[in-house]
Structure formats: structure tokens, C-alpha cells
Amino acid sequence: MRIPSGCSRLETTAIVDKVKGLIFGAILGDSLGLATEGLTRSEVRAIYGDGPIRFGMDEDGIPFHRDEYRSKFEENDFGDDAEQVLLVMESLFENGGHFLPKDFASRLFSYGEHGIKNLHKLPTGMNATNQAVLANPTYKTSPQQAAIEVWKTKNNLRGANGALVRAPLLGALKFWDGTTVIENTTECCRVTHPDPRCMISCVIASTLIARLLRGQDLEIEISHSPTPSIDQQHQPPFNYFIDTLPVNDRLQALVRNVVETNKPMLIAPQTDALFITPETDMNQMQKYYHQLVDYCVPSSLGDLALDDSADCRDTFKCLSAALYCLTREVEKRTQMLLLLVPCWVPDLDTVNYLLSGWLG
């Protein structure tokens, strides 16, 4: 991919380094997240205490818990979130850097049956929406239509976060062209998750990457010290240590701008060619619009009720948790946040995947 001159405030070498960091960071985030995926907050505390969780070559920390699900993975392994980004990369490499939704869909179908080529393991932990869509008899010929059929018939799978993991890399592809970023992102999302909440979440995740690679966070002028995360005079008991950290105002401003710019798609979906969804109930779309606004700038991580097993895989909650962590002011952000979040987020692999990709 040739990066056009003048498309970013960053040097080309810095952009390349950030894209590498996005890929490796996301995969590492998924790998670390397997330690607590699917566990409740109380279960995580009982197993890992205050942490940290042992990871990689480090011999310190609490050993990786091996229950029935986690016993399916090798030491320092990664799951289906990371494997989906490998599929996106494989598709891009084979198609000259262009994203072709049918090619990706074909690779996803093959992955569902055989796993990633040369990894010599079957897919483990694939999300329920992907499984249902791949099982639809029309998927091989009409993947996006198959996804719509599943969306129409399985209400319990709507609004899940499974497509979010593909979005960051698509934000890096032609990051200088915002329209292409959104087009690639929505086409990829529709292959399995045509729900408008899934699509707008993916658009926000990929657009944020694109803007970071263009260096737009550097254009935001902040003249005061970091804002406290919660008003200290009206401070409730903290449920999460991360809630005590100040806000990175520059990143917070960028995140809010990305959300504000893209949220109108939810209330005018059929008028935007890039955002066609099967949802035709405009009252429902208005509800999603307000949910997005409420979730994406929470006053604390506790506001998201992440330990609610009924909707812990909700795409808005997953996106918002990652955005919240991204916008905290922390030295050595990558290492600290990856250790702070594990003890409290049931769907940590996906949250960590997004967060680590953005921080990459």
C-alpha cells in the first residue's frame, strides 16, 4: 500500500510502525483476554485475585486458569478474534490491498470448517452470530443475504460485538480516504452482522484508527491539565481503579468528534448508500441512536454494567469500554490498561483486542 504524500501529520515510518503495533497489539490483547473471557467479576477475583495474570515469557503472576473452555487453547494462544484479523490480512494480500467482501466471506467460511491455513488448529470460541450465519445454506453464494436472514430470525444474536474485531485493520487500509474506510468497514460487517448497532460500532472503531493514523489527535489543542475522570466532590465509591484516573482530553475530544460525526447514520440509514441496514423501524433506530450517545462517553466504567451476563457481548458496551480505557491518562498506557481491565470485563478478549489495536 502506497501512502500518499501529505495525507498525515505523521512521518511514513511512524505510520508503518503504528500499523504494525495495531496488528500485534490486537493479537496480544486477544491472547491476554482469553484468561477471563466468559467469567463473571466474582469468578475472576476468586481465580486471579488482584493479579497480574501470568503471560508470555514472564514467570511471575497468577497462572492461566484452565477450565474446560480454556483447556482448548495452547499456552500463550489466541482466539477467533485474532484469527479473524488474520483472515482480513490474508484477503487483502491476495487481492492487491483491496477489500473484497465476497472473498473475505469465502475465507471466513473455509476458516469455520478448517481453521487458519498453516496454524493446524480448528477455530475455537467462534462467536454465536458467525456460527449461525456460516451455517445458513445460502451463505456460500450470498453471504450478506444469509446474514440478513439470520438477523431476521434470531433476535438473541442481534447487536453482538463479533464484527468489531475486523474494524481496526480496515481503518488502517487507505486511512487517508474516509469514505473508503467506511465503505470497507460496513461491507465487512454486513458479511455476518448487518444489525445497525454493529455497523455503527465498526464505523466508529475504524474511523478512529484512520484519524489517529492521519495524526488528527495532534491537531487538538488542550490548554489545561487532564480532567479528573469523576467529580471528586461528588465521588461515588469506585468499582474500578481505572475510574480514578484522569481523562486524556485530546483523545477524549477525538473520540467524541468521531462519534458525533458518524452517529447521524443511525437515524438516516436508508439515505446513506454506505449504511444500508435491514432495520426499517425508525423508532427502533432512534432508540439505538440514544443508546450510542449514552454509552460511548460514560462517566465511569461501572456505568456500562459490564458484568451483566445478559448483554455482556453487546457491541455498544464493548466499544464503549475500549473507548473509555483509551481516553484515560496513564503512563505506559499499554501495559497498565491491559492489566487493569482483565479482572472486570467478561468479554475481555474483544475489549482488549480493540484497545490494544488503538494503542498500537
PDB file of C-alpha atoms in Angstrom, residues 112-220:
ATOM      1  CA  GLY A 112     -15.200 -22.052  10.047  1.00  0.00           C
ATOM      2  CA  GLU A 113     -14.630 -25.575   8.742  1.00  0.00           C
ATOM      3  CA  HIS A 114     -10.851 -25.942   8.812  1.00  0.00           C
ATOM      4  CA  GLY A 115      -9.320 -23.043  10.747  1.00  0.00           C
ATOM      5  CA  ILE A 116      -6.482 -20.792   9.539  1.00  0.00           C
ATOM      6  CA  LYS A 117      -4.155 -22.335   6.983  1.00  0.00           C
ATOM      7  CA  ASN A 118      -0.821 -23.423   8.472  1.00  0.00           C
ATOM      8  CA  LEU A 119      -1.920 -22.882  12.088  1.00  0.00           C
ATOM      9  CA  HIS A 120      -3.018 -26.512  12.292  1.00  0.00           C
ATOM     10  CA  LYS A 121      -5.931 -25.942  14.654  1.00  0.00           C
ATOM     11  CA  LEU A 122      -9.679 -25.738  14.298  1.00  0.00           C
ATOM     12  CA  PRO A 123     -11.417 -22.460  15.211  1.00  0.00           C
ATOM     13  CA  THR A 124     -12.149 -22.266  18.932  1.00  0.00           C
ATOM     14  CA  GLY A 125     -14.581 -19.891  20.598  1.00  0.00           C
ATOM     15  CA  MET A 126     -16.172 -18.566  17.405  1.00  0.00           C
ATOM     16  CA  ASN A 127     -18.986 -16.182  18.300  1.00  0.00           C
ATOM     17  CA  ALA A 128     -22.567 -17.397  18.009  1.00  0.00           C
ATOM     18  CA  THR A 129     -23.533 -14.946  15.264  1.00  0.00           C
ATOM     19  CA  ASN A 130     -20.703 -16.061  12.991  1.00  0.00           C
ATOM     20  CA  GLN A 131     -21.620 -19.686  13.610  1.00  0.00           C
ATOM     21  CA  ALA A 132     -25.286 -19.129  12.767  1.00  0.00           C
ATOM     22  CA  VAL A 133     -24.538 -17.148   9.611  1.00  0.00           C
ATOM     23  CA  LEU A 134     -21.952 -19.631   8.335  1.00  0.00           C
ATOM     24  CA  ALA A 135     -24.471 -22.438   8.889  1.00  0.00           C
ATOM     25  CA  ASN A 136     -27.067 -20.748   6.672  1.00  0.00           C
ATOM     26  CA  PRO A 137     -27.367 -22.761   3.413  1.00  0.00           C
ATOM     27  CA  THR A 138     -27.193 -19.632   1.231  1.00  0.00           C
ATOM     28  CA  TYR A 139     -24.008 -18.260   2.799  1.00  0.00           C
ATOM     29  CA  LYS A 140     -21.543 -19.531   0.192  1.00  0.00           C
ATOM     30  CA  THR A 141     -23.393 -17.830  -2.671  1.00  0.00           C
ATOM     31  CA  SER A 142     -24.964 -14.828  -0.895  1.00  0.00           C
ATOM     32  CA  PRO A 143     -23.183 -14.184   2.412  1.00  0.00           C
ATOM     33  CA  GLN A 144     -24.716 -10.794   3.171  1.00  0.00           C
ATOM     34  CA  GLN A 145     -28.218 -12.085   2.423  1.00  0.00           C
ATOM     35  CA  ALA A 146     -27.580 -15.084   4.673  1.00  0.00           C
ATOM     36  CA  ALA A 147     -26.545 -12.689   7.432  1.00  0.00           C
ATOM     37  CA  ILE A 148     -29.785 -10.734   6.990  1.00  0.00           C
ATOM     38  CA  GLU A 149     -31.830 -13.943   7.216  1.00  0.00           C
ATOM     39  CA  VAL A 150     -30.132 -14.825  10.498  1.00  0.00           C
ATOM     40  CA  TRP A 151     -30.675 -11.273  11.755  1.00  0.00           C
ATOM     41  CA  LYS A 152     -34.391 -11.533  10.980  1.00  0.00           C
ATOM     42  CA  THR A 153     -34.918 -14.917  12.635  1.00  0.00           C
ATOM     43  CA  LYS A 154     -32.605 -14.872  15.668  1.00  0.00           C
ATOM     44  CA  ASN A 155     -33.341 -11.839  17.821  1.00  0.00           C
ATOM     45  CA  ASN A 156     -30.974 -13.016  20.557  1.00  0.00           C
ATOM     46  CA  LEU A 157     -27.987 -12.593  18.211  1.00  0.00           C
ATOM     47  CA  ARG A 158     -28.727  -9.008  17.233  1.00  0.00           C
ATOM     48  CA  GLY A 159     -26.320  -6.292  18.331  1.00  0.00           C
ATOM     49  CA  ALA A 160     -23.468  -8.656  19.233  1.00  0.00           C
ATOM     50  CA  ASN A 161     -19.857  -7.472  19.096  1.00  0.00           C
ATOM     51  CA  GLY A 162     -18.333 -10.183  16.885  1.00  0.00           C
ATOM     52  CA  ALA A 163     -17.687  -7.962  13.846  1.00  0.00           C
ATOM     53  CA  LEU A 164     -15.909  -5.234  15.826  1.00  0.00           C
ATOM     54  CA  VAL A 165     -12.607  -7.090  15.751  1.00  0.00           C
ATOM     55  CA  ARG A 166     -12.254  -6.640  11.978  1.00  0.00           C
ATOM     56  CA  ALA A 167     -12.796  -2.889  12.064  1.00  0.00           C
ATOM     57  CA  PRO A 168      -9.416  -1.527  13.275  1.00  0.00           C
ATOM     58  CA  LEU A 169      -7.419  -3.044  10.416  1.00  0.00           C
ATOM     59  CA  LEU A 170      -9.951  -1.728   7.893  1.00  0.00           C
ATOM     60  CA  GLY A 171      -9.390   1.711   9.404  1.00  0.00           C
ATOM     61  CA  ALA A 172      -5.708   1.417   8.528  1.00  0.00           C
ATOM     62  CA  LEU A 173      -6.438   0.393   4.927  1.00  0.00           C
ATOM     63  CA  LYS A 174      -6.467   3.620   2.872  1.00  0.00           C
ATOM     64  CA  PHE A 175      -6.766   5.581   6.111  1.00  0.00           C
ATOM     65  CA  TRP A 176      -6.454   8.863   4.206  1.00  0.00           C
ATOM     66  CA  ASP A 177      -9.802   8.236   2.441  1.00  0.00           C
ATOM     67  CA  GLY A 178     -12.615   8.392   4.991  1.00  0.00           C
ATOM     68  CA  THR A 179     -15.308   7.281   2.544  1.00  0.00           C
ATOM     69  CA  THR A 180     -13.379   4.159   1.552  1.00  0.00           C
ATOM     70  CA  VAL A 181     -12.725   3.349   5.212  1.00  0.00           C
ATOM     71  CA  ILE A 182     -16.459   3.455   5.968  1.00  0.00           C
ATOM     72  CA  GLU A 183     -17.375   1.516   2.818  1.00  0.00           C
ATOM     73  CA  ASN A 184     -14.902  -1.295   3.541  1.00  0.00           C
ATOM     74  CA  THR A 185     -15.948  -1.395   7.193  1.00  0.00           C
ATOM     75  CA  THR A 186     -19.685  -1.646   6.567  1.00  0.00           C
ATOM     76  CA  GLU A 187     -19.256  -4.200   3.760  1.00  0.00           C
ATOM     77  CA  CYS A 188     -17.160  -6.375   6.044  1.00  0.00           C
ATOM     78  CA  CYS A 189     -19.611  -6.011   8.916  1.00  0.00           C
ATOM     79  CA  ARG A 190     -22.586  -6.971   6.733  1.00  0.00           C
ATOM     80  CA  VAL A 191     -20.945 -10.304   5.901  1.00  0.00           C
ATOM     81  CA  THR A 192     -22.063 -11.551   9.338  1.00  0.00           C
ATOM     82  CA  HIS A 193     -23.511  -8.685  11.431  1.00  0.00           C
ATOM     83  CA  PRO A 194     -25.941  -6.440   9.473  1.00  0.00           C
ATOM     84  CA  ASP A 195     -27.501  -5.018  12.642  1.00  0.00           C
ATOM     85  CA  PRO A 196     -27.201  -1.193  12.564  1.00  0.00           C
ATOM     86  CA  ARG A 197     -25.641  -1.163  16.057  1.00  0.00           C
ATOM     87  CA  CYS A 198     -22.893  -3.473  14.848  1.00  0.00           C
ATOM     88  CA  MET A 199     -22.304  -1.382  11.747  1.00  0.00           C
ATOM     89  CA  ILE A 200     -22.064   1.977  13.521  1.00  0.00           C
ATOM     90  CA  SER A 201     -19.794   0.467  16.186  1.00  0.00           C
ATOM     91  CA  CYS A 202     -17.457  -0.833  13.491  1.00  0.00           C
ATOM     92  CA  VAL A 203     -17.503   2.515  11.676  1.00  0.00           C
ATOM     93  CA  ILE A 204     -16.522   4.351  14.871  1.00  0.00           C
ATOM     94  CA  ALA A 205     -13.727   1.856  15.603  1.00  0.00           C
ATOM     95  CA  SER A 206     -12.251   2.020  12.094  1.00  0.00           C
ATOM     96  CA  THR A 207     -12.674   5.781  11.706  1.00  0.00           C
ATOM     97  CA  LEU A 208     -10.846   6.347  14.982  1.00  0.00           C
ATOM     98  CA  ILE A 209      -7.891   4.329  13.668  1.00  0.00           C
ATOM     99  CA  ALA A 210      -7.934   6.266  10.395  1.00  0.00           C
ATOM    100  CA  ARG A 211      -7.883   9.606  12.197  1.00  0.00           C
ATOM    101  CA  LEU A 212      -5.100   8.530  14.542  1.00  0.00           C
ATOM    102  CA  LEU A 213      -3.020   7.489  11.527  1.00  0.00           C
ATOM    103  CA  ARG A 214      -3.713  10.866   9.918  1.00  0.00           C
ATOM    104  CA  GLY A 215      -2.419  12.456  13.122  1.00  0.00           C
ATOM    105  CA  GLN A 216      -5.650  14.310  13.798  1.00  0.00           C
ATOM    106  CA  ASP A 217      -5.267  13.854  17.543  1.00  0.00           C
ATOM    107  CA  LEU A 218      -2.173  16.058  17.284  1.00  0.00           C
ATOM    108  CA  GLU A 219      -4.279  18.893  15.847  1.00  0.00           C
ATOM    109  CA  ILE A 220      -6.392  19.180  19.002  1.00  0.00           C
TER     110      ILE A 220
END
